[in-house]
């Protein structure tokens, strides 16, 4: 077994990251967490799924003299993790109930000999006298507690054995303790800290934003063909489709299989063996798609899941975010599509109705939150999701969700509609949902309207200018803009104080009037440019090797590594070592083989130049999105920055940023002179700023700010930079 290579001189975490794991940079907070643990401080790390928690203890384990024990409840994951580590040349083992007596003894002997740096154990295994006394006989330097939320009774996955880990800590007082989790509300966090006696200063909470996930909500019309439309875009790429019920899973999986798709079902109603087999086929890339209930996913570490489709509405935002979190763990773009129809919400409501008391109340809250999220067509999807986890998302435009990438619809004055709708809500005593209010406005004679005598209201029949669908859309906007509150199981609408004010003062309201059958333009960020044909050749080789070694393909190389190889054609050791995920051991083991394939491919296709592996920011930076173009067109047609800001519902400063992006990409702005009237800078300041911009290559603002001794603030400088860019192009 490989254990050399970690002796003198003491390597740094960064060098292990590169040489062993083949990664260039740490993900957010990884370095801080690693350093904190190395400084022997007990550490609590909260990171989203795919955030990179494992390296936080794997790298320290290679720097400690003794053993790192990793406690994890996910037995099915241990084997997978240990295989991945060994492929990187890290001496790791696991001990749990799945081992045969011989394997168990062998692993115990290896630990005793000091041939292991990382030992994965299930909590109940760790607590056995045999394992505890084994650990007494070696030096334990670090006790890692994975899925640390299991320690808390407030969490969604409490495990009593986890409580007893406190005793294990006492037994190994010299070992630093590192607790990790992806799901922890502040209450659970506090509980973990209290139980393990951690101080708040050693808590690290990473952002839950997963930039590489494209998030969209699609109106559910013909769900099966909508699903097929999506999976056809990801030929041969892995994906998960979540359904509400087992029956739905079976039906959809059978239908897709009958159409020739590579697909298997997964739910708790299947035999253990079949479930296991289906999961394994998916993990090994032998099957492309898993159709599953939410029972699927906990023990899955597969990094190359390219899409997650929600065929039905999830029950809560928390669950939804965890499920889409399984997409794109490798950091490459991934697609998350939620098919939404109101009748799905009603279906969940039906089940909620059978609950009682507090449980029912909580379930209704959760459902209302996810319905609000799904119905909101204006706000960036990331905002409500991250807000839910107590994080604020400040950017106006994430450029990676449907609401941010769809062409902005011009906002119009909807004051009259708003007034009609709001006053109708009021007159119906704030006791009804949007559908009923729309019926009143439309003068419907349906049973409910007649029973409540709502045909006698002054607002009855005054809304014939819009269809019911359009009124429903108005209602959703009024809710997301904070004029209406939606509560309870019947989604009852009531007016907020903002609405009262607006009605009283007759203030204008701006929004969108939906056209019947409006088609939305949706975009998606493009991937790195790479050669598909070469990628497929490399992928086939990876699969062959993986099957030979009986491990999942990603244990050999990640998709990201293959994509980079197919983009940069590395044909020598140093170029190969620049590829993400190629460390020393992987280079030795597979480097030559893959390089051979790349060389042959290049010769056959007359490819000589080797583009340098550069950070993959270029494609995104130079690309001008749909929204940027629309804003620039508006500017060219004579709209002021202020008008544009109002129209798009974003700040003036963001409008300036869009225009700057547009100009930087080499496009001409026609009415640039107008910008001069927007700045309070005098001629001297403008000249100074221009000469400073002229000297700098990247047009950063800071040097210009300094040169002007802070006379102009950054907003001013942004305008001057845009003016500079525009004039340079004339
Ligand atoms: P988590 O346990 O937080 O869900 P993992 O530790 O499984 O996440 O990491 C997710 C994926 O990201 C893995 O494939 C891992 O190899 C990769 N990864 C982790 N850290 C880095 C990094 N600094 N650079 C590149 N890839 C990374
Ligand atoms: Zn967005």
JSON list of C-alpha atoms in Angstrom, two decimals, residues 451-590:
[
{"chain": "A", "resi": 451, "resn": "UNK", "atom": "CA", "xyz": [-73.33, 30.95, -2.17]},
{"chain": "A", "resi": 452, "resn": "UNK", "atom": "CA", "xyz": [-71.30, 33.78, -0.68]},
{"chain": "A", "resi": 453, "resn": "UNK", "atom": "CA", "xyz": [-73.46, 36.36, -2.48]},
{"chain": "A", "resi": 454, "resn": "UNK", "atom": "CA", "xyz": [-70.34, 37.84, -4.00]},
{"chain": "A", "resi": 455, "resn": "UNK", "atom": "CA", "xyz": [-72.37, 38.88, -7.04]},
{"chain": "A", "resi": 456, "resn": "UNK", "atom": "CA", "xyz": [-73.60, 41.70, -4.81]},
{"chain": "A", "resi": 457, "resn": "UNK", "atom": "CA", "xyz": [-70.11, 43.18, -4.31]},
{"chain": "A", "resi": 458, "resn": "UNK", "atom": "CA", "xyz": [-69.27, 46.43, -6.08]},
{"chain": "A", "resi": 459, "resn": "UNK", "atom": "CA", "xyz": [-66.25, 44.74, -7.64]},
{"chain": "A", "resi": 460, "resn": "UNK", "atom": "CA", "xyz": [-68.36, 41.96, -9.18]},
{"chain": "A", "resi": 461, "resn": "UNK", "atom": "CA", "xyz": [-67.85, 41.76, -12.91]},
{"chain": "A", "resi": 462, "resn": "UNK", "atom": "CA", "xyz": [-65.53, 44.76, -13.21]},
{"chain": "A", "resi": 463, "resn": "UNK", "atom": "CA", "xyz": [-62.55, 42.74, -14.52]},
{"chain": "A", "resi": 464, "resn": "UNK", "atom": "CA", "xyz": [-63.67, 41.56, -17.94]},
{"chain": "A", "resi": 465, "resn": "UNK", "atom": "CA", "xyz": [-60.65, 43.09, -19.67]},
{"chain": "A", "resi": 466, "resn": "UNK", "atom": "CA", "xyz": [-58.39, 40.24, -18.50]},
{"chain": "A", "resi": 467, "resn": "UNK", "atom": "CA", "xyz": [-58.75, 36.48, -18.58]},
{"chain": "A", "resi": 468, "resn": "UNK", "atom": "CA", "xyz": [-58.74, 34.38, -15.42]},
{"chain": "A", "resi": 469, "resn": "UNK", "atom": "CA", "xyz": [-55.20, 33.29, -16.16]},
{"chain": "A", "resi": 470, "resn": "UNK", "atom": "CA", "xyz": [-54.07, 36.89, -16.47]},
{"chain": "A", "resi": 471, "resn": "UNK", "atom": "CA", "xyz": [-55.75, 37.82, -13.19]},
{"chain": "A", "resi": 472, "resn": "UNK", "atom": "CA", "xyz": [-54.00, 34.91, -11.49]},
{"chain": "A", "resi": 473, "resn": "UNK", "atom": "CA", "xyz": [-50.72, 36.21, -12.82]},
{"chain": "A", "resi": 474, "resn": "UNK", "atom": "CA", "xyz": [-51.50, 39.70, -11.51]},
{"chain": "A", "resi": 475, "resn": "UNK", "atom": "CA", "xyz": [-52.25, 38.13, -8.11]},
{"chain": "A", "resi": 476, "resn": "UNK", "atom": "CA", "xyz": [-48.89, 36.35, -8.06]},
{"chain": "A", "resi": 477, "resn": "UNK", "atom": "CA", "xyz": [-47.06, 39.55, -8.83]},
{"chain": "A", "resi": 478, "resn": "UNK", "atom": "CA", "xyz": [-48.94, 41.48, -6.17]},
{"chain": "A", "resi": 479, "resn": "UNK", "atom": "CA", "xyz": [-47.95, 38.76, -3.72]},
{"chain": "A", "resi": 480, "resn": "UNK", "atom": "CA", "xyz": [-44.30, 38.70, -4.67]},
{"chain": "A", "resi": 481, "resn": "UNK", "atom": "CA", "xyz": [-44.17, 42.52, -4.63]},
{"chain": "A", "resi": 482, "resn": "UNK", "atom": "CA", "xyz": [-45.49, 42.51, -1.08]},
{"chain": "A", "resi": 483, "resn": "UNK", "atom": "CA", "xyz": [-49.01, 43.91, -1.62]},
{"chain": "A", "resi": 484, "resn": "UNK", "atom": "CA", "xyz": [-50.72, 40.67, -0.73]},
{"chain": "A", "resi": 485, "resn": "UNK", "atom": "CA", "xyz": [-50.07, 38.04, 1.88]},
{"chain": "A", "resi": 486, "resn": "UNK", "atom": "CA", "xyz": [-50.96, 34.44, 1.13]},
{"chain": "A", "resi": 487, "resn": "UNK", "atom": "CA", "xyz": [-51.62, 32.19, 4.10]},
{"chain": "A", "resi": 488, "resn": "UNK", "atom": "CA", "xyz": [-53.07, 28.95, 5.31]},
{"chain": "A", "resi": 489, "resn": "UNK", "atom": "CA", "xyz": [-54.12, 25.84, 3.53]},
{"chain": "A", "resi": 490, "resn": "UNK", "atom": "CA", "xyz": [-56.54, 27.66, 1.23]},
{"chain": "A", "resi": 491, "resn": "UNK", "atom": "CA", "xyz": [-53.93, 30.25, 0.21]},
{"chain": "A", "resi": 492, "resn": "UNK", "atom": "CA", "xyz": [-56.17, 32.97, 1.54]},
{"chain": "A", "resi": 493, "resn": "UNK", "atom": "CA", "xyz": [-55.17, 36.43, 0.39]},
{"chain": "A", "resi": 494, "resn": "UNK", "atom": "CA", "xyz": [-55.09, 39.48, 2.62]},
{"chain": "A", "resi": 495, "resn": "UNK", "atom": "CA", "xyz": [-53.83, 43.02, 2.14]},
{"chain": "A", "resi": 496, "resn": "UNK", "atom": "CA", "xyz": [-50.56, 44.21, 3.61]},
{"chain": "A", "resi": 497, "resn": "UNK", "atom": "CA", "xyz": [-50.08, 47.72, 4.95]},
{"chain": "A", "resi": 498, "resn": "UNK", "atom": "CA", "xyz": [-48.22, 48.48, 1.73]},
{"chain": "A", "resi": 499, "resn": "UNK", "atom": "CA", "xyz": [-51.39, 47.68, -0.19]},
{"chain": "A", "resi": 500, "resn": "UNK", "atom": "CA", "xyz": [-53.55, 49.86, 2.08]},
{"chain": "A", "resi": 501, "resn": "UNK", "atom": "CA", "xyz": [-51.18, 52.78, 1.50]},
{"chain": "A", "resi": 502, "resn": "UNK", "atom": "CA", "xyz": [-51.22, 52.25, -2.23]},
{"chain": "A", "resi": 503, "resn": "UNK", "atom": "CA", "xyz": [-54.98, 52.16, -2.38]},
{"chain": "A", "resi": 504, "resn": "UNK", "atom": "CA", "xyz": [-55.31, 55.23, -0.20]},
{"chain": "A", "resi": 505, "resn": "UNK", "atom": "CA", "xyz": [-52.74, 57.34, -2.01]},
{"chain": "A", "resi": 506, "resn": "UNK", "atom": "CA", "xyz": [-53.55, 55.93, -5.43]},
{"chain": "A", "resi": 507, "resn": "UNK", "atom": "CA", "xyz": [-49.89, 55.18, -6.00]},
{"chain": "A", "resi": 508, "resn": "UNK", "atom": "CA", "xyz": [-48.89, 53.65, -9.33]},
{"chain": "A", "resi": 509, "resn": "UNK", "atom": "CA", "xyz": [-47.98, 49.96, -9.54]},
{"chain": "A", "resi": 510, "resn": "UNK", "atom": "CA", "xyz": [-45.75, 48.53, -12.25]},
{"chain": "A", "resi": 511, "resn": "UNK", "atom": "CA", "xyz": [-45.76, 44.93, -13.39]},
{"chain": "A", "resi": 512, "resn": "UNK", "atom": "CA", "xyz": [-46.29, 42.58, -16.28]},
{"chain": "A", "resi": 513, "resn": "UNK", "atom": "CA", "xyz": [-49.52, 41.72, -18.02]},
{"chain": "A", "resi": 514, "resn": "UNK", "atom": "CA", "xyz": [-49.14, 38.21, -19.30]},
{"chain": "A", "resi": 515, "resn": "UNK", "atom": "CA", "xyz": [-50.12, 37.55, -22.87]},
{"chain": "A", "resi": 516, "resn": "UNK", "atom": "CA", "xyz": [-52.11, 34.42, -23.30]},
{"chain": "A", "resi": 517, "resn": "UNK", "atom": "CA", "xyz": [-49.74, 31.60, -24.25]},
{"chain": "A", "resi": 518, "resn": "UNK", "atom": "CA", "xyz": [-46.61, 33.74, -23.97]},
{"chain": "A", "resi": 519, "resn": "UNK", "atom": "CA", "xyz": [-43.52, 31.70, -24.70]},
{"chain": "A", "resi": 520, "resn": "UNK", "atom": "CA", "xyz": [-40.56, 32.49, -22.56]},
{"chain": "A", "resi": 521, "resn": "UNK", "atom": "CA", "xyz": [-37.08, 32.60, -23.95]},
{"chain": "A", "resi": 522, "resn": "UNK", "atom": "CA", "xyz": [-34.80, 30.66, -21.73]},
{"chain": "A", "resi": 523, "resn": "UNK", "atom": "CA", "xyz": [-31.07, 30.56, -21.97]},
{"chain": "A", "resi": 524, "resn": "UNK", "atom": "CA", "xyz": [-28.42, 28.52, -20.34]},
{"chain": "A", "resi": 525, "resn": "UNK", "atom": "CA", "xyz": [-24.83, 29.25, -19.67]},
{"chain": "A", "resi": 526, "resn": "UNK", "atom": "CA", "xyz": [-22.52, 27.48, -22.07]},
{"chain": "A", "resi": 527, "resn": "UNK", "atom": "CA", "xyz": [-19.91, 24.96, -20.95]},
{"chain": "A", "resi": 528, "resn": "UNK", "atom": "CA", "xyz": [-16.22, 25.03, -21.67]},
{"chain": "A", "resi": 529, "resn": "UNK", "atom": "CA", "xyz": [-15.50, 24.49, -25.35]},
{"chain": "A", "resi": 530, "resn": "UNK", "atom": "CA", "xyz": [-14.19, 20.97, -25.76]},
{"chain": "A", "resi": 531, "resn": "UNK", "atom": "CA", "xyz": [-13.91, 18.29, -28.34]},
{"chain": "A", "resi": 532, "resn": "UNK", "atom": "CA", "xyz": [-16.90, 15.98, -27.92]},
{"chain": "A", "resi": 533, "resn": "UNK", "atom": "CA", "xyz": [-15.41, 13.21, -29.98]},
{"chain": "A", "resi": 534, "resn": "UNK", "atom": "CA", "xyz": [-12.23, 13.06, -27.95]},
{"chain": "A", "resi": 535, "resn": "UNK", "atom": "CA", "xyz": [-14.27, 13.30, -24.78]},
{"chain": "A", "resi": 536, "resn": "UNK", "atom": "CA", "xyz": [-16.22, 10.19, -25.80]},
{"chain": "A", "resi": 537, "resn": "UNK", "atom": "CA", "xyz": [-13.00, 8.30, -26.55]},
{"chain": "A", "resi": 538, "resn": "UNK", "atom": "CA", "xyz": [-11.59, 9.18, -23.14]},
{"chain": "A", "resi": 539, "resn": "UNK", "atom": "CA", "xyz": [-14.86, 8.36, -21.48]},
{"chain": "A", "resi": 540, "resn": "UNK", "atom": "CA", "xyz": [-14.97, 4.92, -23.03]},
{"chain": "A", "resi": 541, "resn": "UNK", "atom": "CA", "xyz": [-11.45, 4.22, -21.80]},
{"chain": "A", "resi": 542, "resn": "UNK", "atom": "CA", "xyz": [-12.38, 5.41, -18.34]},
{"chain": "A", "resi": 543, "resn": "UNK", "atom": "CA", "xyz": [-15.36, 3.09, -18.26]},
{"chain": "A", "resi": 544, "resn": "UNK", "atom": "CA", "xyz": [-13.24, 0.14, -19.38]},
{"chain": "A", "resi": 545, "resn": "UNK", "atom": "CA", "xyz": [-10.67, 0.80, -16.66]},
{"chain": "A", "resi": 546, "resn": "UNK", "atom": "CA", "xyz": [-13.34, 1.32, -14.03]},
{"chain": "A", "resi": 547, "resn": "UNK", "atom": "CA", "xyz": [-15.10, -1.91, -14.86]},
{"chain": "A", "resi": 548, "resn": "UNK", "atom": "CA", "xyz": [-11.76, -3.71, -14.77]},
{"chain": "A", "resi": 549, "resn": "UNK", "atom": "CA", "xyz": [-11.05, -2.38, -11.30]},
{"chain": "A", "resi": 550, "resn": "UNK", "atom": "CA", "xyz": [-14.71, -2.70, -10.26]},
{"chain": "A", "resi": 551, "resn": "UNK", "atom": "CA", "xyz": [-15.02, 0.91, -9.17]},
{"chain": "A", "resi": 552, "resn": "UNK", "atom": "CA", "xyz": [-17.27, 3.76, -10.38]},
{"chain": "A", "resi": 553, "resn": "UNK", "atom": "CA", "xyz": [-15.78, 5.67, -13.34]},
{"chain": "A", "resi": 554, "resn": "UNK", "atom": "CA", "xyz": [-15.35, 8.89, -11.38]},
{"chain": "A", "resi": 555, "resn": "UNK", "atom": "CA", "xyz": [-12.86, 7.13, -9.15]},
{"chain": "A", "resi": 556, "resn": "UNK", "atom": "CA", "xyz": [-10.50, 7.03, -12.17]},
{"chain": "A", "resi": 557, "resn": "UNK", "atom": "CA", "xyz": [-11.05, 10.59, -13.42]},
{"chain": "A", "resi": 558, "resn": "UNK", "atom": "CA", "xyz": [-13.86, 13.11, -12.98]},
{"chain": "A", "resi": 559, "resn": "UNK", "atom": "CA", "xyz": [-15.89, 14.37, -15.94]},
{"chain": "A", "resi": 560, "resn": "UNK", "atom": "CA", "xyz": [-14.24, 17.69, -15.39]},
{"chain": "A", "resi": 561, "resn": "UNK", "atom": "CA", "xyz": [-10.82, 16.13, -15.92]},
{"chain": "A", "resi": 562, "resn": "UNK", "atom": "CA", "xyz": [-11.97, 14.52, -19.18]},
{"chain": "A", "resi": 563, "resn": "UNK", "atom": "CA", "xyz": [-13.57, 17.76, -20.38]},
{"chain": "A", "resi": 564, "resn": "UNK", "atom": "CA", "xyz": [-10.32, 19.60, -19.76]},
{"chain": "A", "resi": 565, "resn": "UNK", "atom": "CA", "xyz": [-8.29, 16.93, -21.52]},
{"chain": "A", "resi": 566, "resn": "UNK", "atom": "CA", "xyz": [-10.63, 17.21, -24.51]},
{"chain": "A", "resi": 567, "resn": "UNK", "atom": "CA", "xyz": [-10.24, 20.99, -24.44]},
{"chain": "A", "resi": 568, "resn": "UNK", "atom": "CA", "xyz": [-6.50, 21.42, -23.90]},
{"chain": "A", "resi": 569, "resn": "UNK", "atom": "CA", "xyz": [-5.03, 18.22, -25.40]},
{"chain": "A", "resi": 570, "resn": "UNK", "atom": "CA", "xyz": [-2.30, 17.72, -22.78]},
{"chain": "A", "resi": 571, "resn": "UNK", "atom": "CA", "xyz": [0.54, 15.81, -24.39]},
{"chain": "A", "resi": 572, "resn": "UNK", "atom": "CA", "xyz": [3.27, 15.91, -21.76]},
{"chain": "A", "resi": 573, "resn": "UNK", "atom": "CA", "xyz": [3.55, 15.41, -18.04]},
{"chain": "A", "resi": 574, "resn": "UNK", "atom": "CA", "xyz": [3.44, 19.03, -17.02]},
{"chain": "A", "resi": 575, "resn": "UNK", "atom": "CA", "xyz": [0.41, 19.78, -19.19]},
{"chain": "A", "resi": 576, "resn": "UNK", "atom": "CA", "xyz": [-1.31, 16.69, -17.83]},
{"chain": "A", "resi": 577, "resn": "UNK", "atom": "CA", "xyz": [-0.59, 17.72, -14.24]},
{"chain": "A", "resi": 578, "resn": "UNK", "atom": "CA", "xyz": [-2.43, 20.98, -14.89]},
{"chain": "A", "resi": 579, "resn": "UNK", "atom": "CA", "xyz": [-5.67, 19.12, -15.45]},
{"chain": "A", "resi": 580, "resn": "UNK", "atom": "CA", "xyz": [-8.11, 19.28, -12.55]},
{"chain": "A", "resi": 581, "resn": "UNK", "atom": "CA", "xyz": [-7.97, 16.12, -10.48]},
{"chain": "A", "resi": 582, "resn": "UNK", "atom": "CA", "xyz": [-4.69, 14.77, -11.85]},
{"chain": "A", "resi": 583, "resn": "UNK", "atom": "CA", "xyz": [-2.27, 14.37, -8.97]},
{"chain": "A", "resi": 584, "resn": "UNK", "atom": "CA", "xyz": [0.98, 12.46, -8.78]},
{"chain": "A", "resi": 585, "resn": "UNK", "atom": "CA", "xyz": [-0.50, 9.04, -8.25]},
{"chain": "A", "resi": 586, "resn": "UNK", "atom": "CA", "xyz": [-3.16, 9.38, -10.92]},
{"chain": "A", "resi": 587, "resn": "UNK", "atom": "CA", "xyz": [-0.56, 10.66, -13.33]},
{"chain": "A", "resi": 588, "resn": "UNK", "atom": "CA", "xyz": [1.55, 7.58, -12.72]},
{"chain": "A", "resi": 589, "resn": "UNK", "atom": "CA", "xyz": [-1.35, 5.21, -12.94]},
{"chain": "A", "resi": 590, "resn": "UNK", "atom": "CA", "xyz": [-3.39, 6.51, -15.85]}
]
